[in-house]
């Protein structure tokens, strides 16, 4: 890790603590979401696929809204305060609102749940990561130096969340609400120094206007990046949505599978934590484009291997590699966006071009994936999804824009390039 200036240490520790607590909060409950839907709310694979699809619809709507707000408010914490307050309501919402509605009026429950989860998690995590990315660049650090604490928070909560779930999911939700209050205290104490805010190359002086979003949507690079997300990230995230249900089938009882899934989620998140420290140097060396292609190869191989194995030991070895994928993908995405898009639309590009596009996949892919899980089984479905990821990785080798890298002799930098012609400021 790069040395952090003494004057910046306090802000770094508080920002890292906030990210740690945010991921701890949601890992405690949301990490076992698919299991909760199946085992506690009593939904089948098709219904769970529908839940994720409608969640995706709301996420697709809310993510660009959060991104636009982030670009408008710069380093203001007002949106993060709202996300924290929504997170604090997790226990009463899941126990007294969400589960009863799913059991009595399923479609109403699905819609209400999708709205809540989009505000607190689906769009909330993207806003938190975007803020952390800006924070790290303001203080001349790698994003991974801050984000890795989120991986540690997820890992720590995952280490015992399965055991709590076996006792009662109410324990998981109660813990999440309690840690949200601690998170609020940390956020209240976080201050960004005036020196970092003056003459920085991270926050645009001219704030985003809606015409900038229209120009972004006309940018060819936006759509080529979205094609990569559709072919690779969709397969990666949609496959993970119900992977826990496939994983538990390798064990004698559901309870044993639940516990082992929690243990391996801890290993996965710990692996992700370590990778967040190492991956920035790898991405700087090879460049963001080649790193994105590496993600596609790893995703394809992992999904195909998951479909071919019938051994609980092998599936347990395969499971943690998701931690490598998510760390390599996340850091590569931020660096690719910083290099190819204006800082004025930085958060909007991340939440619209990456985060929202991911959840378009939940709308398009999750329901047919749920159908295939029932008709041909998880293993055959994963073979198909892995092959699709590899195919789109090959296509993206020709469609993604070239990136700078240390290896090619031109160092990668977090400083965005000059605004491209198609994103010139709108007349105000």
Short mmCIF file of C-alpha atoms in Angstrom, two decimals:
data_model
loop_
_atom_site.label_atom_id
_atom_site.label_comp_id
_atom_site.label_asym_id
_atom_site.label_seq_id
_atom_site.Cartn_x
_atom_site.Cartn_y
_atom_site.Cartn_z
CA UNK A 1 0.00 0.00 0.00
CA UNK A 2 1.29 3.50 -0.88
CA UNK A 3 2.24 5.70 2.03
CA UNK A 4 -0.62 7.90 3.12
CA UNK A 5 0.17 11.45 4.19
CA UNK A 6 -0.24 12.02 7.93
CA UNK A 7 -2.80 14.76 7.31
CA UNK A 8 -4.90 12.32 5.27
CA UNK A 9 -4.80 9.37 7.65
CA UNK A 10 -7.84 10.36 9.68
CA UNK A 11 -10.02 10.78 6.59
CA UNK A 12 -8.66 7.53 5.12
CA UNK A 13 -9.45 5.55 8.28
CA UNK A 14 -12.97 6.98 8.47
CA UNK A 15 -13.71 6.37 4.78
CA UNK A 16 -12.36 2.82 5.05
CA UNK A 17 -14.44 2.26 8.20
CA UNK A 18 -17.56 3.45 6.42
CA UNK A 19 -16.98 1.07 3.49
CA UNK A 20 -16.20 -1.77 5.92
CA UNK A 21 -19.41 -1.22 7.89
CA UNK A 22 -21.55 -0.81 4.78
CA UNK A 23 -20.49 -4.16 3.35
CA UNK A 24 -20.63 -5.82 6.77
CA UNK A 25 -24.19 -4.57 7.18
CA UNK A 26 -25.43 -5.96 3.87
CA UNK A 27 -23.39 -9.17 3.96
CA UNK A 28 -25.00 -10.05 7.28
CA UNK A 29 -28.39 -10.32 5.56
CA UNK A 30 -28.27 -9.89 1.80
CA UNK A 31 -25.45 -12.42 1.38
CA UNK A 32 -28.05 -15.15 1.99
CA UNK A 33 -30.88 -13.44 0.10
CA UNK A 34 -31.52 -16.26 -2.38
CA UNK A 35 -31.58 -18.82 0.45
CA UNK A 36 -34.00 -16.62 2.40
CA UNK A 37 -36.32 -16.32 -0.60
CA UNK A 38 -36.32 -20.08 -1.12
CA UNK A 39 -36.22 -21.50 2.40
CA UNK A 40 -38.05 -18.83 4.43
CA UNK A 41 -40.31 -16.99 1.98
CA UNK A 42 -41.11 -20.28 0.19
CA UNK A 43 -40.44 -19.18 -3.42
CA UNK A 44 -39.41 -21.60 -6.18
CA UNK A 45 -36.67 -21.04 -8.79
CA UNK A 46 -38.98 -19.34 -11.30
CA UNK A 47 -40.39 -17.00 -8.64
CA UNK A 48 -36.91 -16.19 -7.37
CA UNK A 49 -35.87 -15.44 -10.94
CA UNK A 50 -38.84 -13.07 -11.17
CA UNK A 51 -37.79 -11.39 -7.91
CA UNK A 52 -34.31 -10.72 -9.27
CA UNK A 53 -35.75 -9.54 -12.60
CA UNK A 54 -38.03 -6.96 -10.94
CA UNK A 55 -35.23 -5.99 -8.58
CA UNK A 56 -33.22 -5.39 -11.73
CA UNK A 57 -35.91 -3.11 -13.20
CA UNK A 58 -35.86 -0.89 -10.12
CA UNK A 59 -32.05 -0.97 -9.99
CA UNK A 60 -31.82 0.10 -13.63
CA UNK A 61 -34.03 3.08 -12.84
CA UNK A 62 -32.42 4.10 -9.54
CA UNK A 63 -28.74 3.68 -10.43
CA UNK A 64 -28.63 6.42 -13.10
CA UNK A 65 -30.61 8.68 -10.77
CA UNK A 66 -28.04 8.13 -8.01
CA UNK A 67 -25.22 8.65 -10.52
CA UNK A 68 -26.66 11.95 -11.73
CA UNK A 69 -27.11 13.11 -8.13
CA UNK A 70 -23.51 12.14 -7.33
CA UNK A 71 -22.18 14.19 -10.25
CA UNK A 72 -24.36 17.11 -9.13
CA UNK A 73 -23.31 17.12 -5.47
CA UNK A 74 -19.63 16.25 -5.87
CA UNK A 75 -18.19 15.22 -2.51
CA UNK A 76 -21.31 16.07 -0.48
CA UNK A 77 -22.38 13.15 1.75
CA UNK A 78 -26.13 13.81 1.59
CA UNK A 79 -26.90 10.82 -0.65
CA UNK A 80 -24.79 8.53 1.56
CA UNK A 81 -26.78 9.66 4.61
CA UNK A 82 -29.98 8.59 2.86
CA UNK A 83 -28.48 5.19 1.96
CA UNK A 84 -27.43 4.62 5.58
CA UNK A 85 -30.89 5.47 6.90
CA UNK A 86 -32.49 3.02 4.46
CA UNK A 87 -30.01 0.35 5.59
CA UNK A 88 -30.94 0.95 9.22
CA UNK A 89 -34.55 -0.04 8.44
CA UNK A 90 -33.56 -3.52 7.27
CA UNK A 91 -34.80 -5.49 10.28
CA UNK A 92 -38.30 -3.99 10.51
CA UNK A 93 -38.67 -4.04 6.73
CA UNK A 94 -37.73 -7.70 6.15
CA UNK A 95 -39.50 -9.05 9.24
CA UNK A 96 -42.71 -7.02 9.33
CA UNK A 97 -43.19 -5.91 5.71
CA UNK A 98 -41.30 -7.91 3.08
CA UNK A 99 -41.81 -11.53 4.18
CA UNK A 100 -45.52 -11.13 5.09
CA UNK A 101 -46.20 -9.48 1.71
CA UNK A 102 -44.35 -12.21 -0.22
CA UNK A 103 -46.41 -14.85 1.58
CA UNK A 104 -49.80 -13.17 1.19
CA UNK A 105 -49.53 -10.85 -1.85
CA UNK A 106 -46.42 -11.98 -3.68
CA UNK A 107 -46.34 -9.46 -6.54
CA UNK A 108 -46.91 -6.50 -4.20
CA UNK A 109 -44.17 -7.87 -1.94
CA UNK A 110 -41.78 -8.25 -4.87
CA UNK A 111 -42.35 -4.65 -6.00
CA UNK A 112 -42.05 -3.15 -2.51
CA UNK A 113 -38.92 -5.22 -1.86
CA UNK A 114 -37.38 -4.17 -5.17
CA UNK A 115 -37.85 -0.49 -4.30
CA UNK A 116 -36.32 -0.88 -0.85
CA UNK A 117 -33.36 -2.97 -2.04
CA UNK A 118 -32.66 -0.57 -4.90
CA UNK A 119 -32.54 2.43 -2.57
CA UNK A 120 -30.39 0.72 0.06
CA UNK A 121 -28.25 -1.82 -1.78
CA UNK A 122 -28.43 -2.04 -5.58
CA UNK A 123 -28.01 1.70 -6.14
CA UNK A 124 -26.65 2.37 -2.65
CA UNK A 125 -23.55 0.22 -3.05
CA UNK A 126 -22.79 1.81 -6.42
CA UNK A 127 -23.06 5.30 -4.91
CA UNK A 128 -20.81 4.28 -2.02
CA UNK A 129 -18.18 2.83 -4.36
CA UNK A 130 -18.32 5.86 -6.65
CA UNK A 131 -17.80 8.13 -3.66
CA UNK A 132 -14.89 5.97 -2.47
CA UNK A 133 -13.33 6.13 -5.95
CA UNK A 134 -13.47 9.93 -5.95
CA UNK A 135 -12.16 10.02 -2.40
CA UNK A 136 -9.17 7.83 -3.28
CA UNK A 137 -8.26 9.97 -6.29
CA UNK A 138 -8.58 13.18 -4.28
CA UNK A 139 -6.04 11.80 -1.82
CA UNK A 140 -3.84 10.26 -4.57
CA UNK A 141 -4.48 6.67 -3.54
CA UNK A 142 -5.59 3.59 -5.42
CA UNK A 143 -9.33 2.88 -5.15
CA UNK A 144 -8.49 -0.65 -4.04
CA UNK A 145 -6.85 0.73 -0.90
CA UNK A 146 -10.25 1.86 0.31
CA UNK A 147 -12.55 -0.70 -1.31
CA UNK A 148 -10.60 -3.66 0.08
CA UNK A 149 -12.04 -2.89 3.52
CA UNK A 150 -15.49 -3.52 2.09
CA UNK A 151 -14.33 -6.98 1.08
CA UNK A 152 -13.07 -7.57 4.61
CA UNK A 153 -16.39 -6.42 6.05
CA UNK A 154 -18.29 -8.78 3.76
CA UNK A 155 -15.94 -11.64 4.68
CA UNK A 156 -16.26 -11.08 8.42
CA UNK A 157 -20.05 -11.02 8.32
CA UNK A 158 -20.18 -14.02 5.97
CA UNK A 159 -18.08 -16.06 8.43
CA UNK A 160 -21.04 -16.38 10.82
CA UNK A 161 -24.09 -15.20 8.84
CA UNK A 162 -24.92 -18.78 7.80
CA UNK A 163 -24.96 -19.90 11.43
CA UNK A 164 -27.22 -16.98 12.42
CA UNK A 165 -29.47 -17.80 9.48
CA UNK A 166 -29.91 -21.37 10.74
CA UNK A 167 -31.01 -19.98 14.12
CA UNK A 168 -33.32 -17.34 12.63
CA UNK A 169 -32.92 -14.76 9.82
CA UNK A 170 -34.22 -12.19 12.31
CA UNK A 171 -30.77 -12.26 13.93
CA UNK A 172 -29.19 -11.37 10.58
CA UNK A 173 -31.56 -8.47 9.97
CA UNK A 174 -31.21 -7.17 13.51
CA UNK A 175 -27.43 -7.16 13.25
CA UNK A 176 -27.63 -5.26 9.95
CA UNK A 177 -29.82 -2.54 11.43
CA UNK A 178 -27.55 -2.18 14.46
CA UNK A 179 -24.35 -1.81 12.44
CA UNK A 180 -26.07 0.77 10.22
CA UNK A 181 -26.31 3.06 13.25
CA UNK A 182 -22.56 2.71 13.83
CA UNK A 183 -22.02 3.45 10.14
CA UNK A 184 -24.04 6.65 10.49
CA UNK A 185 -21.77 7.83 13.31
CA UNK A 186 -18.67 7.20 11.19
CA UNK A 187 -20.15 9.08 8.24
CA UNK A 188 -21.01 12.05 10.44
CA UNK A 189 -17.37 12.29 11.51
CA UNK A 190 -15.93 12.04 7.97
CA UNK A 191 -14.64 15.35 6.61
CA UNK A 192 -12.88 16.06 3.30
CA UNK A 193 -10.03 18.57 3.63
CA UNK A 194 -10.31 21.95 1.92
CA UNK A 195 -6.85 21.46 0.39
CA UNK A 196 -8.02 18.32 -1.42
CA UNK A 197 -11.13 20.05 -2.74
CA UNK A 198 -9.24 23.03 -4.19
CA UNK A 199 -7.88 22.79 -7.72
CA UNK A 200 -8.39 19.04 -7.89
CA UNK A 201 -8.62 17.05 -11.11
CA UNK A 202 -11.38 14.75 -9.85
CA UNK A 203 -14.50 16.87 -9.35
CA UNK A 204 -15.63 18.91 -12.35
CA UNK A 205 -16.16 22.62 -11.69
CA UNK A 206 -19.03 22.70 -14.19
CA UNK A 207 -21.62 20.30 -12.83
CA UNK A 208 -23.44 17.83 -14.99
CA UNK A 209 -26.63 18.83 -16.82
CA UNK A 210 -29.10 16.49 -18.46
CA UNK A 211 -27.76 17.22 -21.96
CA UNK A 212 -24.45 15.68 -20.85
CA UNK A 213 -26.28 12.39 -20.24
CA UNK A 214 -27.75 12.53 -23.77
CA UNK A 215 -24.29 13.13 -25.22
CA UNK A 216 -22.95 10.21 -23.18
CA UNK A 217 -25.60 7.94 -24.68
CA UNK A 218 -24.46 9.02 -28.17
CA UNK A 219 -20.87 8.09 -27.41
CA UNK A 220 -19.78 4.91 -29.25
CA UNK A 221 -17.42 4.02 -26.39
CA UNK A 222 -20.41 3.90 -24.04
CA UNK A 223 -22.13 1.23 -26.13
CA UNK A 224 -19.01 -0.85 -26.76
CA UNK A 225 -18.39 -0.90 -23.02
CA UNK A 226 -22.04 -1.83 -22.46
CA UNK A 227 -21.65 -4.73 -24.91
CA UNK A 228 -18.85 -6.10 -22.75
CA UNK A 229 -21.01 -5.76 -19.64
CA UNK A 230 -23.88 -7.57 -21.37
CA UNK A 231 -21.76 -10.50 -22.50
CA UNK A 232 -19.46 -10.99 -19.52
CA UNK A 233 -20.78 -9.22 -16.41
CA UNK A 234 -24.35 -10.40 -17.01
CA UNK A 235 -23.24 -14.02 -16.98
CA UNK A 236 -21.06 -13.46 -13.93
CA UNK A 237 -23.68 -11.77 -11.75
CA UNK A 238 -26.80 -13.64 -12.88
CA UNK A 239 -25.06 -16.98 -12.30
CA UNK A 240 -24.12 -15.83 -8.80
CA UNK A 241 -27.70 -14.89 -7.87
CA UNK A 242 -28.81 -18.48 -7.31
CA UNK A 243 -25.40 -20.13 -6.98
CA UNK A 244 -26.05 -20.69 -3.27
CA UNK A 245 -29.03 -22.92 -4.13
CA UNK A 246 -26.86 -25.00 -6.47
CA UNK A 247 -24.04 -25.14 -3.93
CA UNK A 248 -26.15 -26.61 -1.10
CA UNK A 249 -27.19 -29.55 -3.31
CA UNK A 250 -23.64 -30.92 -2.99
CA UNK A 251 -24.17 -31.54 0.73
CA UNK A 252 -26.20 -34.04 2.75
CA UNK A 253 -28.48 -31.46 4.40
CA UNK A 254 -29.47 -27.86 3.64
CA UNK A 255 -28.20 -26.77 7.03
CA UNK A 256 -24.75 -28.20 6.30
CA UNK A 257 -24.76 -26.55 2.88
CA UNK A 258 -25.84 -23.20 4.37
CA UNK A 259 -23.00 -23.30 6.89
CA UNK A 260 -20.38 -24.25 4.32
CA UNK A 261 -21.63 -21.59 1.94
CA UNK A 262 -21.09 -19.03 4.69
CA UNK A 263 -17.58 -20.33 5.41
CA UNK A 264 -16.60 -20.23 1.73
CA UNK A 265 -18.14 -16.79 1.28
CA UNK A 266 -15.71 -15.72 4.01
CA UNK A 267 -12.80 -17.27 2.10
CA UNK A 268 -14.06 -15.64 -1.10
CA UNK A 269 -14.29 -12.20 0.47
CA UNK A 270 -10.91 -12.65 2.15
CA UNK A 271 -9.46 -13.52 -1.25
CA UNK A 272 -11.17 -10.43 -2.65
CA UNK A 273 -9.62 -8.35 0.16
CA UNK A 274 -6.13 -9.54 -0.75
CA UNK A 275 -6.74 -9.06 -4.46
CA UNK A 276 -7.90 -5.48 -3.92
CA UNK A 277 -4.37 -4.71 -2.70
CA UNK A 278 -2.64 -6.48 -5.59
CA UNK A 279 -4.97 -5.99 -8.57
CA UNK A 280 -4.37 -2.20 -9.01
CA UNK A 281 -0.73 -2.90 -9.86
CA UNK A 282 -1.77 -5.64 -12.30
CA UNK A 283 -4.29 -3.33 -13.98
CA UNK A 284 -1.75 -0.52 -14.19
CA UNK A 285 0.76 -2.91 -15.75
CA UNK A 286 -1.50 -4.45 -18.40
CA UNK A 287 -4.03 -1.62 -18.82
CA UNK A 288 -7.75 -1.58 -18.11
CA UNK A 289 -8.81 -3.17 -21.41
CA UNK A 290 -6.61 -6.26 -21.11
CA UNK A 291 -7.65 -6.60 -17.48
CA UNK A 292 -11.34 -6.57 -18.48
CA UNK A 293 -10.58 -9.33 -21.00
CA UNK A 294 -8.87 -11.34 -18.24
CA UNK A 295 -12.08 -11.09 -16.21
CA UNK A 296 -14.06 -12.58 -19.10
CA UNK A 297 -11.70 -15.54 -19.38
CA UNK A 298 -11.83 -16.27 -15.64
CA UNK A 299 -15.66 -15.97 -15.57
CA UNK A 300 -16.07 -18.33 -18.52
CA UNK A 301 -13.72 -20.96 -17.10
CA UNK A 302 -15.26 -20.77 -13.59
CA UNK A 303 -18.83 -21.21 -14.83
CA UNK A 304 -17.92 -24.09 -17.15
CA UNK A 305 -15.95 -25.77 -14.35
CA UNK A 306 -18.94 -25.32 -12.01
CA UNK A 307 -21.16 -27.10 -14.52
CA UNK A 308 -18.76 -29.99 -15.04
CA UNK A 309 -17.98 -30.88 -11.43
CA UNK A 310 -20.03 -33.17 -9.17
CA UNK A 311 -17.60 -33.10 -6.25
CA UNK A 312 -18.29 -30.93 -3.16
CA UNK A 313 -14.55 -30.37 -2.70
CA UNK A 314 -14.09 -29.05 -6.23
CA UNK A 315 -17.16 -26.78 -6.11
CA UNK A 316 -15.81 -25.46 -2.79
CA UNK A 317 -12.47 -24.66 -4.48
CA UNK A 318 -14.20 -22.98 -7.42
CA UNK A 319 -16.50 -20.80 -5.30
CA UNK A 320 -13.85 -18.33 -3.93
CA UNK A 321 -12.63 -17.41 -7.43
CA UNK A 322 -15.60 -15.07 -7.65
CA UNK A 323 -13.56 -12.85 -5.31
CA UNK A 324 -10.81 -12.57 -7.93
CA UNK A 325 -13.35 -11.77 -10.63
CA UNK A 326 -15.13 -9.02 -8.71
CA UNK A 327 -11.93 -7.25 -7.60
CA UNK A 328 -10.35 -7.38 -11.07
CA UNK A 329 -13.59 -6.26 -12.72
CA UNK A 330 -14.31 -3.39 -10.33
CA UNK A 331 -10.85 -1.83 -10.44
CA UNK A 332 -10.60 -2.27 -14.21
CA UNK A 333 -14.00 -0.62 -14.71
CA UNK A 334 -13.11 2.46 -12.66
CA UNK A 335 -9.78 2.86 -14.46
CA UNK A 336 -11.38 2.35 -17.87
CA UNK A 337 -14.03 4.99 -17.12
CA UNK A 338 -11.47 7.47 -15.73
CA UNK A 339 -9.37 7.07 -18.88
CA UNK A 340 -12.08 7.29 -21.52
CA UNK A 341 -14.88 9.48 -20.10
CA UNK A 342 -15.14 13.05 -18.81
CA UNK A 343 -14.92 13.57 -15.06
CA UNK A 344 -18.15 15.57 -15.31
CA UNK A 345 -20.07 12.35 -16.04
CA UNK A 346 -17.83 10.01 -14.04
CA UNK A 347 -20.44 8.82 -11.52
CA UNK A 348 -23.20 8.78 -14.13
CA UNK A 349 -21.10 6.62 -16.44
CA UNK A 350 -20.34 4.19 -13.61
CA UNK A 351 -23.92 3.90 -12.39
CA UNK A 352 -25.53 3.97 -15.86
CA UNK A 353 -23.00 2.32 -18.17
CA UNK A 354 -21.84 -0.32 -15.69
CA UNK A 355 -24.11 -0.71 -12.68
CA UNK A 356 -27.46 -0.13 -14.41
CA UNK A 357 -26.40 -2.25 -17.38
CA UNK A 358 -25.62 -5.11 -15.00
CA UNK A 359 -29.19 -5.06 -13.76
CA UNK A 360 -30.59 -4.94 -17.25
CA UNK A 361 -29.11 -8.43 -17.22
CA UNK A 362 -31.30 -9.33 -14.25
CA UNK A 363 -34.33 -8.28 -16.27
CA UNK A 364 -33.31 -10.06 -19.48
CA UNK A 365 -31.35 -13.08 -18.24
CA UNK A 366 -32.56 -13.95 -14.71
CA UNK A 367 -36.04 -15.28 -15.65
CA UNK A 368 -34.83 -17.56 -18.50
CA UNK A 369 -31.91 -18.63 -16.30
CA UNK A 370 -34.39 -19.61 -13.58
CA UNK A 371 -36.40 -21.53 -16.19
CA UNK A 372 -33.28 -23.37 -17.38
CA UNK A 373 -32.29 -24.22 -13.80
CA UNK A 374 -35.63 -26.03 -13.47
CA UNK A 375 -35.67 -27.62 -16.93
CA UNK A 376 -32.06 -28.71 -17.59
CA UNK A 377 -30.40 -28.16 -14.20
CA UNK A 378 -27.83 -25.73 -12.83
CA UNK A 379 -24.87 -27.59 -14.30
CA UNK A 380 -26.01 -27.44 -17.94
CA UNK A 381 -27.12 -23.83 -17.55
CA UNK A 382 -23.69 -22.86 -16.23
CA UNK A 383 -22.03 -24.53 -19.23
CA UNK A 384 -24.12 -22.33 -21.53
CA UNK A 385 -23.46 -19.15 -19.55
CA UNK A 386 -19.72 -19.81 -19.37
CA UNK A 387 -19.54 -20.30 -23.13
CA UNK A 388 -21.41 -17.03 -23.70
CA UNK A 389 -18.94 -15.17 -21.44
CA UNK A 390 -15.97 -16.52 -23.40
CA UNK A 391 -17.58 -15.59 -26.73
CA UNK A 392 -18.22 -11.98 -25.69
CA UNK A 393 -14.71 -11.73 -24.26
CA UNK A 394 -13.40 -12.52 -27.74
CA UNK A 395 -15.73 -9.93 -29.30
CA UNK A 396 -14.68 -7.30 -26.74
CA UNK A 397 -11.02 -7.75 -27.67
CA UNK A 398 -11.94 -5.91 -30.88
CA UNK A 399 -14.62 -3.49 -29.59
CA UNK A 400 -13.21 -2.06 -26.32
CA UNK A 401 -10.95 0.99 -26.66
CA UNK A 402 -7.22 0.62 -26.10
CA UNK A 403 -5.90 1.66 -22.68
CA UNK A 404 -2.60 2.98 -21.40
CA UNK A 405 -0.36 0.68 -19.40
CA UNK A 406 3.03 0.62 -17.75
CA UNK A 407 3.92 -2.42 -19.86
CA UNK A 408 3.48 -0.46 -23.09
CA UNK A 409 5.66 2.35 -21.78
CA UNK A 410 2.90 4.89 -21.08
CA UNK A 411 1.95 4.81 -17.38
CA UNK A 412 -1.68 4.52 -16.43
CA UNK A 413 -3.01 7.43 -14.40
CA UNK A 414 -6.15 8.09 -12.42
CA UNK A 415 -6.35 11.54 -14.04
CA UNK A 416 -9.08 11.58 -16.69
CA UNK A 417 -8.07 12.50 -20.22
CA UNK A 418 -9.38 15.62 -21.91
CA UNK A 419 -13.10 15.58 -22.54
CA UNK A 420 -13.75 13.93 -25.94
CA UNK A 421 -15.49 15.93 -28.61
CA UNK A 422 -18.74 14.05 -28.24
CA UNK A 423 -18.89 15.05 -24.56
CA UNK A 424 -18.04 18.72 -24.87
CA UNK A 425 -19.87 20.86 -22.29
CA UNK A 426 -23.39 21.79 -23.24
CA UNK A 427 -24.06 25.52 -23.62
CA UNK A 428 -25.42 26.86 -20.39
#
